[in-house]
Amino acid sequence: MTITPTPEWDEWWVEAAKNSLQNPSEPFEFYCQVPKQLGKGYVRDIEVYPQVWLGIDNHEYYDDVLFQDCDCDHPLQFAVCLSGTARDGFGGQIGEGYTLISGGGIQPKMTFWHSQSEVSVGIVMPPELLATFFPTVDGEIPPQLCFLAKGNDWQTLLYPKTTIAIQTVAQQIVNCPYQGITKRLYLQGKVLELMALQLAPFLAEQTGVQPSTRLRNTTSACIYHAREILLSHLENPPSILELAQMVGVSDRTLLRGFRELFGTTVFGYLVNKRMELAEQWLRQGDACDNQYQRTVAEVAISLGYSNPAHFATAFKRKFGITPSECLLGKKSVLRR
């Protein structure tokens, strides 16, 4: 069984926080027991550096949990599951062989599924702090890491494979043997080590082009079928897992296939086609009634964007002008 957080969810956590004892010798750490209405265990948040938070979760809920998030600004995040799993709506998985790097930028609307029992470690920080930890000679973010700081652009989501080294560092963080300021110093080093281990394979890729693996004809046919499904459901597309199941391949094969056949991710392909249709609607009006002109807000909503600002950002990135400027161009033609 899977549950979805109710309006009482936040109230339970607030009450649990009030009843959780804090260690006065460690003012940089916040400890909270899991609300009894949800299960057992704890969450710990430790400010290892200013604005850099280390989270340690060790919980066992009564059921699996499904979270739903809207488009939002997202910080830079690194996460490792030592036990249990978590999955997002785009087919990404943490645990069972994979970790997560969630870049800073705009997080698209998605769902998150968490297993009933989980032990995990997470690092959350503003992406601009990359210039503090890994500065260039000019004090800027290194070019190799700029993909983790997208600003008003869509964030980067990566799923590095779990290694023995990553598991070891994450376990050392959970089982930190020190207290007080020594604990904080120890965890500072481990946080940087974990970040380096997760980033290592992606930084290594930038030194050379990786060979492409050819798809079988039957697999290619499935990927093309998936593309047709996306094109017919631009306003409300299926999740990566749902799409993969619909065409009979694994989610990872689907993701790899889109990159090989279309040169982009499933999400990137979806956004690109949404923008092409948006531009058509704004410039040409309704296909059935050319005298009817949709507003920018109507176009955004029709294409599945709950936040018009995120729609406008994606549109300008694609065409170099805002949706409003595109619409004004259409109106000026109608007035001639």
mmCIF file of C-alpha atoms in Angstrom:
data_model
loop_
_atom_site.group_PDB
_atom_site.id
_atom_site.type_symbol
_atom_site.label_atom_id
_atom_site.label_comp_id
_atom_site.label_asym_id
_atom_site.label_seq_id
_atom_site.Cartn_x
_atom_site.Cartn_y
_atom_site.Cartn_z
ATOM 1 C CA MET A 1 0.000 0.000 0.000
ATOM 2 C CA THR A 2 1.153 3.560 -0.766
ATOM 3 C CA ILE A 3 -0.001 6.664 1.092
ATOM 4 C CA THR A 4 0.064 10.335 0.071
ATOM 5 C CA PRO A 5 0.788 13.072 2.655
ATOM 6 C CA THR A 6 -2.389 14.636 4.054
ATOM 7 C CA PRO A 7 -2.892 18.208 5.370
ATOM 8 C CA GLU A 8 -2.153 16.867 8.869
ATOM 9 C CA TRP A 9 1.285 15.638 7.787
ATOM 10 C CA ASP A 10 3.113 18.928 8.496
ATOM 11 C CA GLU A 11 1.290 19.350 11.808
ATOM 12 C CA TRP A 12 2.485 15.916 12.961
ATOM 13 C CA TRP A 13 6.098 16.806 12.128
ATOM 14 C CA VAL A 14 5.864 20.142 13.957
ATOM 15 C CA GLU A 15 4.517 18.397 17.050
ATOM 16 C CA ALA A 16 7.177 15.671 16.830
ATOM 17 C CA ALA A 17 9.904 18.327 16.620
ATOM 18 C CA LYS A 18 8.659 19.943 19.828
ATOM 19 C CA ASN A 19 8.886 16.612 21.646
ATOM 20 C CA SER A 20 12.355 15.681 20.310
ATOM 21 C CA LEU A 21 15.292 16.332 22.625
ATOM 22 C CA GLN A 22 18.183 18.400 21.242
ATOM 23 C CA ASN A 23 21.835 18.136 22.301
ATOM 24 C CA PRO A 24 22.828 21.566 23.698
ATOM 25 C CA SER A 25 26.498 20.864 22.925
ATOM 26 C CA GLU A 26 25.632 20.520 19.205
ATOM 27 C CA PRO A 27 23.605 23.626 18.254
ATOM 28 C CA PHE A 28 24.404 22.995 14.582
ATOM 29 C CA GLU A 29 22.323 19.772 14.584
ATOM 30 C CA PHE A 30 18.544 19.372 14.543
ATOM 31 C CA TYR A 31 17.085 16.000 15.582
ATOM 32 C CA CYS A 32 13.474 14.894 15.149
ATOM 33 C CA GLN A 33 11.744 11.590 15.777
ATOM 34 C CA VAL A 34 9.334 10.357 13.106
ATOM 35 C CA PRO A 35 5.738 11.210 14.148
ATOM 36 C CA LYS A 36 4.071 8.219 15.763
ATOM 37 C CA GLN A 37 1.172 8.586 13.310
ATOM 38 C CA LEU A 38 3.567 7.770 10.442
ATOM 39 C CA GLY A 39 5.970 5.167 11.840
ATOM 40 C CA LYS A 40 9.223 5.143 13.772
ATOM 41 C CA GLY A 41 12.798 6.298 13.398
ATOM 42 C CA TYR A 42 14.391 9.725 13.108
ATOM 43 C CA VAL A 43 15.668 12.469 10.819
ATOM 44 C CA ARG A 44 18.763 14.564 11.551
ATOM 45 C CA ASP A 45 19.778 17.825 9.866
ATOM 46 C CA ILE A 46 23.312 19.088 10.479
ATOM 47 C CA GLU A 47 24.655 22.417 9.212
ATOM 48 C CA VAL A 48 28.198 21.242 8.458
ATOM 49 C CA TYR A 49 29.095 24.551 6.771
ATOM 50 C CA PRO A 50 27.061 27.791 6.597
ATOM 51 C CA GLN A 51 24.134 27.013 4.224
ATOM 52 C CA VAL A 52 25.350 23.430 3.679
ATOM 53 C CA TRP A 53 23.031 20.934 5.350
ATOM 54 C CA LEU A 54 23.657 17.247 5.841
ATOM 55 C CA GLY A 55 20.505 15.172 6.294
ATOM 56 C CA ILE A 56 20.452 11.656 7.759
ATOM 57 C CA ASP A 57 17.177 9.714 7.578
ATOM 58 C CA ASN A 58 16.586 6.402 9.340
ATOM 59 C CA HIS A 59 12.887 5.661 9.323
ATOM 60 C CA GLU A 60 10.310 2.947 8.902
ATOM 61 C CA TYR A 61 6.912 4.265 7.871
ATOM 62 C CA TYR A 62 3.760 2.186 8.114
ATOM 63 C CA ASP A 63 3.481 2.275 4.314
ATOM 64 C CA ASP A 64 5.337 3.448 1.208
ATOM 65 C CA VAL A 65 4.906 7.197 0.630
ATOM 66 C CA LEU A 66 4.167 9.098 -2.600
ATOM 67 C CA PHE A 67 5.055 12.799 -2.615
ATOM 68 C CA GLN A 68 3.919 15.220 -5.326
ATOM 69 C CA ASP A 69 5.820 18.459 -6.051
ATOM 70 C CA CYS A 70 4.982 21.353 -8.367
ATOM 71 C CA ASP A 71 7.512 23.299 -10.442
ATOM 72 C CA CYS A 72 9.876 24.972 -7.989
ATOM 73 C CA ASP A 73 13.355 26.425 -7.489
ATOM 74 C CA HIS A 74 15.583 23.584 -6.330
ATOM 75 C CA PRO A 75 18.950 23.729 -4.521
ATOM 76 C CA LEU A 76 21.907 21.489 -5.310
ATOM 77 C CA GLN A 77 21.464 18.077 -3.707
ATOM 78 C CA PHE A 78 23.505 14.876 -3.376
ATOM 79 C CA ALA A 79 21.781 11.748 -1.986
ATOM 80 C CA VAL A 80 22.674 8.134 -1.196
ATOM 81 C CA CYS A 81 20.359 5.367 0.066
ATOM 82 C CA LEU A 82 22.094 2.737 2.202
ATOM 83 C CA SER A 83 18.858 0.754 2.414
ATOM 84 C CA GLY A 84 15.461 1.178 0.835
ATOM 85 C CA THR A 85 14.740 2.969 -2.439
ATOM 86 C CA ALA A 86 13.265 6.199 -3.758
ATOM 87 C CA ARG A 87 12.091 6.890 -7.325
ATOM 88 C CA ASP A 88 11.002 10.000 -9.178
ATOM 89 C CA GLY A 89 8.406 10.410 -11.906
ATOM 90 C CA PHE A 90 11.040 10.524 -14.665
ATOM 91 C CA GLY A 91 12.324 7.038 -13.942
ATOM 92 C CA GLY A 92 15.274 7.998 -11.787
ATOM 93 C CA GLN A 93 16.089 5.739 -8.850
ATOM 94 C CA ILE A 94 18.089 6.142 -5.644
ATOM 95 C CA GLY A 95 19.146 2.927 -3.936
ATOM 96 C CA GLU A 96 19.627 -0.575 -5.299
ATOM 97 C CA GLY A 97 22.751 0.449 -7.167
ATOM 98 C CA TYR A 98 22.172 4.140 -7.847
ATOM 99 C CA THR A 99 22.639 7.489 -6.101
ATOM 100 C CA LEU A 100 21.354 10.987 -6.939
ATOM 101 C CA ILE A 101 22.751 14.369 -7.929
ATOM 102 C CA SER A 102 19.906 16.875 -8.240
ATOM 103 C CA GLY A 103 21.291 20.096 -9.698
ATOM 104 C CA GLY A 104 20.299 23.613 -8.781
ATOM 105 C CA GLY A 105 17.647 25.186 -11.019
ATOM 106 C CA ILE A 106 13.970 24.760 -11.810
ATOM 107 C CA GLN A 107 12.646 21.368 -10.793
ATOM 108 C CA PRO A 108 9.775 20.273 -13.046
ATOM 109 C CA LYS A 109 6.519 19.000 -11.613
ATOM 110 C CA MET A 110 7.042 15.388 -10.581
ATOM 111 C CA THR A 111 6.195 12.684 -8.075
ATOM 112 C CA PHE A 112 8.545 10.948 -5.627
ATOM 113 C CA TRP A 113 7.973 7.430 -4.299
ATOM 114 C CA HIS A 114 9.792 6.377 -1.116
ATOM 115 C CA SER A 115 9.926 2.831 0.231
ATOM 116 C CA GLN A 116 8.498 2.082 3.653
ATOM 117 C CA SER A 117 11.914 1.599 5.254
ATOM 118 C CA GLU A 118 14.907 3.774 4.373
ATOM 119 C CA VAL A 119 18.356 4.765 5.615
ATOM 120 C CA SER A 120 19.736 7.634 3.548
ATOM 121 C CA VAL A 121 22.219 10.492 3.525
ATOM 122 C CA GLY A 122 21.648 13.770 1.714
ATOM 123 C CA ILE A 123 23.549 17.028 1.171
ATOM 124 C CA VAL A 124 21.674 20.239 0.315
ATOM 125 C CA MET A 125 23.338 23.546 -0.554
ATOM 126 C CA PRO A 126 22.940 26.633 -2.780
ATOM 127 C CA PRO A 127 24.674 25.831 -6.105
ATOM 128 C CA GLU A 128 26.679 29.072 -5.979
ATOM 129 C CA LEU A 129 28.659 27.583 -3.082
ATOM 130 C CA LEU A 130 30.435 25.403 -5.657
ATOM 131 C CA ALA A 131 32.572 28.496 -6.228
ATOM 132 C CA THR A 132 33.553 28.353 -2.553
ATOM 133 C CA PHE A 133 34.503 24.676 -2.431
ATOM 134 C CA PHE A 134 35.890 24.271 -5.981
ATOM 135 C CA PRO A 135 36.802 27.804 -7.162
ATOM 136 C CA THR A 136 38.636 28.745 -10.335
ATOM 137 C CA VAL A 137 41.507 31.214 -10.122
ATOM 138 C CA ASP A 138 38.880 33.950 -10.606
ATOM 139 C CA GLY A 139 36.735 32.594 -7.778
ATOM 140 C CA GLU A 140 34.009 31.345 -10.140
ATOM 141 C CA ILE A 141 32.297 27.949 -10.482
ATOM 142 C CA PRO A 142 34.540 25.687 -12.613
ATOM 143 C CA PRO A 143 33.145 25.207 -16.155
ATOM 144 C CA GLN A 144 33.010 21.454 -15.523
ATOM 145 C CA LEU A 145 30.480 22.033 -12.711
ATOM 146 C CA CYS A 146 28.290 24.719 -14.299
ATOM 147 C CA PHE A 147 25.763 22.041 -15.266
ATOM 148 C CA LEU A 148 24.885 21.869 -11.550
ATOM 149 C CA ALA A 149 23.916 25.558 -11.350
ATOM 150 C CA LYS A 150 21.193 26.228 -13.936
ATOM 151 C CA GLY A 151 19.554 29.267 -12.276
ATOM 152 C CA ASN A 152 16.210 29.842 -14.056
ATOM 153 C CA ASP A 153 16.808 26.919 -16.396
ATOM 154 C CA TRP A 154 15.641 23.321 -15.844
ATOM 155 C CA GLN A 155 17.810 21.506 -13.340
ATOM 156 C CA THR A 156 20.130 18.612 -14.189
ATOM 157 C CA LEU A 157 19.233 15.200 -12.746
ATOM 158 C CA LEU A 158 21.946 12.543 -12.582
ATOM 159 C CA TYR A 159 21.961 9.039 -11.106
ATOM 160 C CA PRO A 160 25.564 7.935 -10.459
ATOM 161 C CA LYS A 161 26.083 4.254 -9.802
ATOM 162 C CA THR A 162 26.739 3.257 -6.218
ATOM 163 C CA THR A 163 30.320 2.200 -5.497
ATOM 164 C CA ILE A 164 31.890 0.584 -2.467
ATOM 165 C CA ALA A 165 33.659 3.882 -1.758
ATOM 166 C CA ILE A 166 30.369 5.830 -1.819
ATOM 167 C CA GLN A 167 28.675 3.290 0.445
ATOM 168 C CA THR A 168 31.602 3.370 2.859
ATOM 169 C CA VAL A 169 31.604 7.166 3.197
ATOM 170 C CA ALA A 170 27.816 7.291 3.591
ATOM 171 C CA GLN A 171 27.989 4.635 6.308
ATOM 172 C CA GLN A 172 30.767 6.553 8.066
ATOM 173 C CA ILE A 173 28.548 9.641 8.075
ATOM 174 C CA VAL A 174 25.651 7.729 9.643
ATOM 175 C CA ASN A 175 27.946 6.129 12.251
ATOM 176 C CA CYS A 176 30.039 9.213 13.038
ATOM 177 C CA PRO A 177 31.959 8.325 16.257
ATOM 178 C CA TYR A 178 32.553 11.907 17.427
ATOM 179 C CA GLN A 179 30.596 14.580 19.287
ATOM 180 C CA GLY A 180 30.524 18.359 19.403
ATOM 181 C CA ILE A 181 32.862 20.413 17.259
ATOM 182 C CA THR A 182 34.981 17.334 16.405
ATOM 183 C CA LYS A 183 31.865 15.751 14.920
ATOM 184 C CA ARG A 184 31.253 18.782 12.756
ATOM 185 C CA LEU A 185 34.859 18.828 11.510
ATOM 186 C CA TYR A 186 34.706 15.101 10.717
ATOM 187 C CA LEU A 187 31.451 15.469 8.787
ATOM 188 C CA GLN A 188 32.777 18.443 6.830
ATOM 189 C CA GLY A 189 35.476 16.239 5.356
ATOM 190 C CA LYS A 190 33.065 13.381 4.652
ATOM 191 C CA VAL A 191 30.582 15.666 2.880
ATOM 192 C CA LEU A 192 33.257 16.892 0.459
ATOM 193 C CA GLU A 193 34.490 13.329 -0.054
ATOM 194 C CA LEU A 194 30.995 12.070 -0.866
ATOM 195 C CA MET A 195 30.405 14.904 -3.340
ATOM 196 C CA ALA A 196 33.714 14.147 -5.062
ATOM 197 C CA LEU A 197 32.964 10.424 -5.342
ATOM 198 C CA GLN A 198 29.534 11.021 -6.878
ATOM 199 C CA LEU A 199 30.831 13.630 -9.331
ATOM 200 C CA ALA A 200 33.930 11.656 -10.377
ATOM 201 C CA PRO A 201 32.414 9.646 -13.278
ATOM 202 C CA PHE A 202 30.765 12.709 -14.848
ATOM 203 C CA LEU A 203 33.895 14.808 -14.621
ATOM 204 C CA ALA A 204 35.861 11.935 -16.166
ATOM 205 C CA GLU A 205 33.432 11.813 -19.110
ATOM 206 C CA GLN A 206 34.287 15.409 -19.994
ATOM 207 C CA THR A 207 37.831 14.375 -20.907
ATOM 208 C CA GLY A 208 36.673 12.301 -23.871
ATOM 209 C CA VAL A 209 33.683 11.131 -25.917
ATOM 210 C CA GLN A 210 32.054 7.963 -24.662
ATOM 211 C CA PRO A 211 31.200 5.282 -27.241
ATOM 212 C CA SER A 212 27.544 4.795 -28.103
ATOM 213 C CA THR A 213 25.829 1.435 -27.762
ATOM 214 C CA ARG A 214 23.675 0.558 -30.761
ATOM 215 C CA LEU A 215 20.062 -0.419 -30.149
ATOM 216 C CA ARG A 216 18.444 -3.523 -31.573
ATOM 217 C CA ASN A 217 15.787 -2.956 -34.236
ATOM 218 C CA THR A 218 13.020 -4.187 -31.954
ATOM 219 C CA THR A 219 14.145 -1.810 -29.214
ATOM 220 C CA SER A 220 14.323 1.105 -31.641
ATOM 221 C CA ALA A 221 10.735 0.404 -32.692
ATOM 222 C CA CYS A 222 9.661 0.596 -29.057
ATOM 223 C CA ILE A 223 11.446 3.934 -28.614
ATOM 224 C CA TYR A 224 9.734 5.374 -31.701
ATOM 225 C CA HIS A 225 6.396 4.125 -30.337
ATOM 226 C CA ALA A 226 7.140 5.884 -27.060
ATOM 227 C CA ARG A 227 7.798 9.098 -28.976
ATOM 228 C CA GLU A 228 4.393 8.864 -30.644
ATOM 229 C CA ILE A 229 2.725 8.407 -27.266
ATOM 230 C CA LEU A 230 4.463 11.530 -25.964
ATOM 231 C CA LEU A 231 3.416 13.539 -29.000
ATOM 232 C CA SER A 232 -0.223 12.597 -28.441
ATOM 233 C CA HIS A 233 -0.108 13.461 -24.718
ATOM 234 C CA LEU A 234 1.957 16.648 -24.576
ATOM 235 C CA GLU A 235 -0.346 18.295 -22.049
ATOM 236 C CA ASN A 236 -0.430 15.317 -19.658
ATOM 237 C CA PRO A 237 2.358 12.868 -20.503
ATOM 238 C CA PRO A 238 2.846 9.540 -18.733
ATOM 239 C CA SER A 239 5.738 9.140 -16.309
ATOM 240 C CA ILE A 240 8.954 7.477 -17.472
ATOM 241 C CA LEU A 241 7.970 4.226 -15.771
ATOM 242 C CA GLU A 242 4.461 4.320 -17.259
ATOM 243 C CA LEU A 243 5.795 5.108 -20.732
ATOM 244 C CA ALA A 244 8.351 2.304 -20.546
ATOM 245 C CA GLN A 245 5.660 -0.168 -19.502
ATOM 246 C CA MET A 246 3.379 0.993 -22.319
ATOM 247 C CA VAL A 247 5.999 0.186 -24.986
ATOM 248 C CA GLY A 248 7.494 -2.891 -23.339
ATOM 249 C CA VAL A 249 11.023 -1.803 -22.379
ATOM 250 C CA SER A 250 12.749 -0.962 -19.116
ATOM 251 C CA ASP A 251 12.879 2.643 -17.965
ATOM 252 C CA ARG A 252 16.654 2.707 -18.395
ATOM 253 C CA THR A 253 16.426 1.361 -21.941
ATOM 254 C CA LEU A 254 13.852 4.053 -22.688
ATOM 255 C CA LEU A 255 16.128 6.810 -21.355
ATOM 256 C CA ARG A 256 19.165 5.470 -23.232
ATOM 257 C CA GLY A 257 17.157 4.983 -26.419
ATOM 258 C CA PHE A 258 15.915 8.571 -26.501
ATOM 259 C CA ARG A 259 19.463 9.859 -26.174
ATOM 260 C CA GLU A 260 20.734 7.629 -28.969
ATOM 261 C CA LEU A 261 17.857 8.108 -31.427
ATOM 262 C CA PHE A 262 16.865 11.717 -30.769
ATOM 263 C CA GLY A 263 19.946 13.194 -29.129
ATOM 264 C CA THR A 264 18.125 14.307 -25.984
ATOM 265 C CA THR A 265 16.377 13.051 -22.868
ATOM 266 C CA VAL A 266 12.714 12.086 -22.746
ATOM 267 C CA PHE A 267 12.015 15.248 -20.770
ATOM 268 C CA GLY A 268 14.090 17.368 -23.149
ATOM 269 C CA TYR A 269 12.190 15.978 -26.141
ATOM 270 C CA LEU A 270 8.869 16.660 -24.409
ATOM 271 C CA VAL A 271 9.794 20.275 -23.614
ATOM 272 C CA ASN A 272 11.040 20.883 -27.154
ATOM 273 C CA LYS A 273 7.794 19.647 -28.734
ATOM 274 C CA ARG A 274 5.711 21.607 -26.235
ATOM 275 C CA MET A 275 7.560 24.786 -27.188
ATOM 276 C CA GLU A 276 7.096 24.149 -30.913
ATOM 277 C CA LEU A 277 3.356 23.737 -30.403
ATOM 278 C CA ALA A 278 3.216 26.802 -28.153
ATOM 279 C CA GLU A 279 4.928 28.915 -30.804
ATOM 280 C CA GLN A 280 2.433 27.661 -33.389
ATOM 281 C CA TRP A 281 -0.549 28.530 -31.202
ATOM 282 C CA LEU A 282 0.793 31.979 -30.338
ATOM 283 C CA ARG A 283 1.684 32.909 -33.924
ATOM 284 C CA GLN A 284 -1.113 31.214 -35.868
ATOM 285 C CA GLY A 285 -4.020 31.066 -33.431
ATOM 286 C CA ASP A 286 -6.393 28.126 -33.069
ATOM 287 C CA ALA A 287 -6.235 25.588 -35.904
ATOM 288 C CA CYS A 288 -10.031 25.314 -36.005
ATOM 289 C CA ASP A 289 -10.739 29.019 -35.610
ATOM 290 C CA ASN A 290 -7.935 31.301 -36.720
ATOM 291 C CA GLN A 291 -9.814 34.314 -35.347
ATOM 292 C CA TYR A 292 -9.554 32.955 -31.813
ATOM 293 C CA GLN A 293 -6.287 33.830 -30.107
ATOM 294 C CA ARG A 294 -5.199 31.999 -26.966
ATOM 295 C CA THR A 295 -3.579 34.004 -24.191
ATOM 296 C CA VAL A 296 -0.102 33.144 -22.932
ATOM 297 C CA ALA A 297 -1.640 31.743 -19.735
ATOM 298 C CA GLU A 298 -4.047 29.553 -21.733
ATOM 299 C CA VAL A 299 -1.200 28.170 -23.829
ATOM 300 C CA ALA A 300 0.871 27.434 -20.737
ATOM 301 C CA ILE A 301 -1.989 25.615 -19.001
ATOM 302 C CA SER A 302 -2.928 23.704 -22.170
ATOM 303 C CA LEU A 303 0.619 22.358 -22.373
ATOM 304 C CA GLY A 304 0.742 21.230 -18.742
ATOM 305 C CA TYR A 305 2.565 24.170 -17.126
ATOM 306 C CA SER A 306 1.081 25.154 -13.767
ATOM 307 C CA ASN A 307 3.501 28.089 -13.501
ATOM 308 C CA PRO A 308 3.413 30.519 -16.491
ATOM 309 C CA ALA A 309 6.825 31.892 -15.476
ATOM 310 C CA HIS A 310 8.465 28.500 -16.034
ATOM 311 C CA PHE A 311 6.675 28.236 -19.380
ATOM 312 C CA ALA A 312 8.002 31.677 -20.361
ATOM 313 C CA THR A 313 11.550 30.707 -19.356
ATOM 314 C CA ALA A 314 11.479 27.527 -21.457
ATOM 315 C CA PHE A 315 9.939 29.404 -24.420
ATOM 316 C CA LYS A 316 12.578 32.151 -24.405
ATOM 317 C CA ARG A 317 15.344 29.585 -24.132
ATOM 318 C CA LYS A 318 13.974 27.876 -27.239
ATOM 319 C CA PHE A 319 13.129 30.873 -29.450
ATOM 320 C CA GLY A 320 14.998 33.834 -27.976
ATOM 321 C CA ILE A 321 11.823 35.845 -27.342
ATOM 322 C CA THR A 322 9.144 35.692 -24.659
ATOM 323 C CA PRO A 323 5.686 34.203 -25.291
ATOM 324 C CA SER A 324 4.214 37.704 -24.919
ATOM 325 C CA GLU A 325 6.507 39.056 -27.634
ATOM 326 C CA CYS A 326 5.504 36.166 -29.872
ATOM 327 C CA LEU A 327 1.836 36.875 -29.202
ATOM 328 C CA LEU A 328 2.249 40.584 -29.943
ATOM 329 C CA GLY A 329 3.757 39.677 -33.282
ATOM 330 C CA LYS A 330 0.624 37.682 -34.117
ATOM 331 C CA LYS A 331 -1.679 40.525 -33.058
ATOM 332 C CA SER A 332 0.209 43.073 -35.160
ATOM 333 C CA VAL A 333 -0.330 40.866 -38.221
ATOM 334 C CA LEU A 334 -4.083 40.645 -37.503
ATOM 335 C CA ARG A 335 -4.376 44.453 -37.279
ATOM 336 C CA ARG A 336 -2.809 45.097 -40.698
#
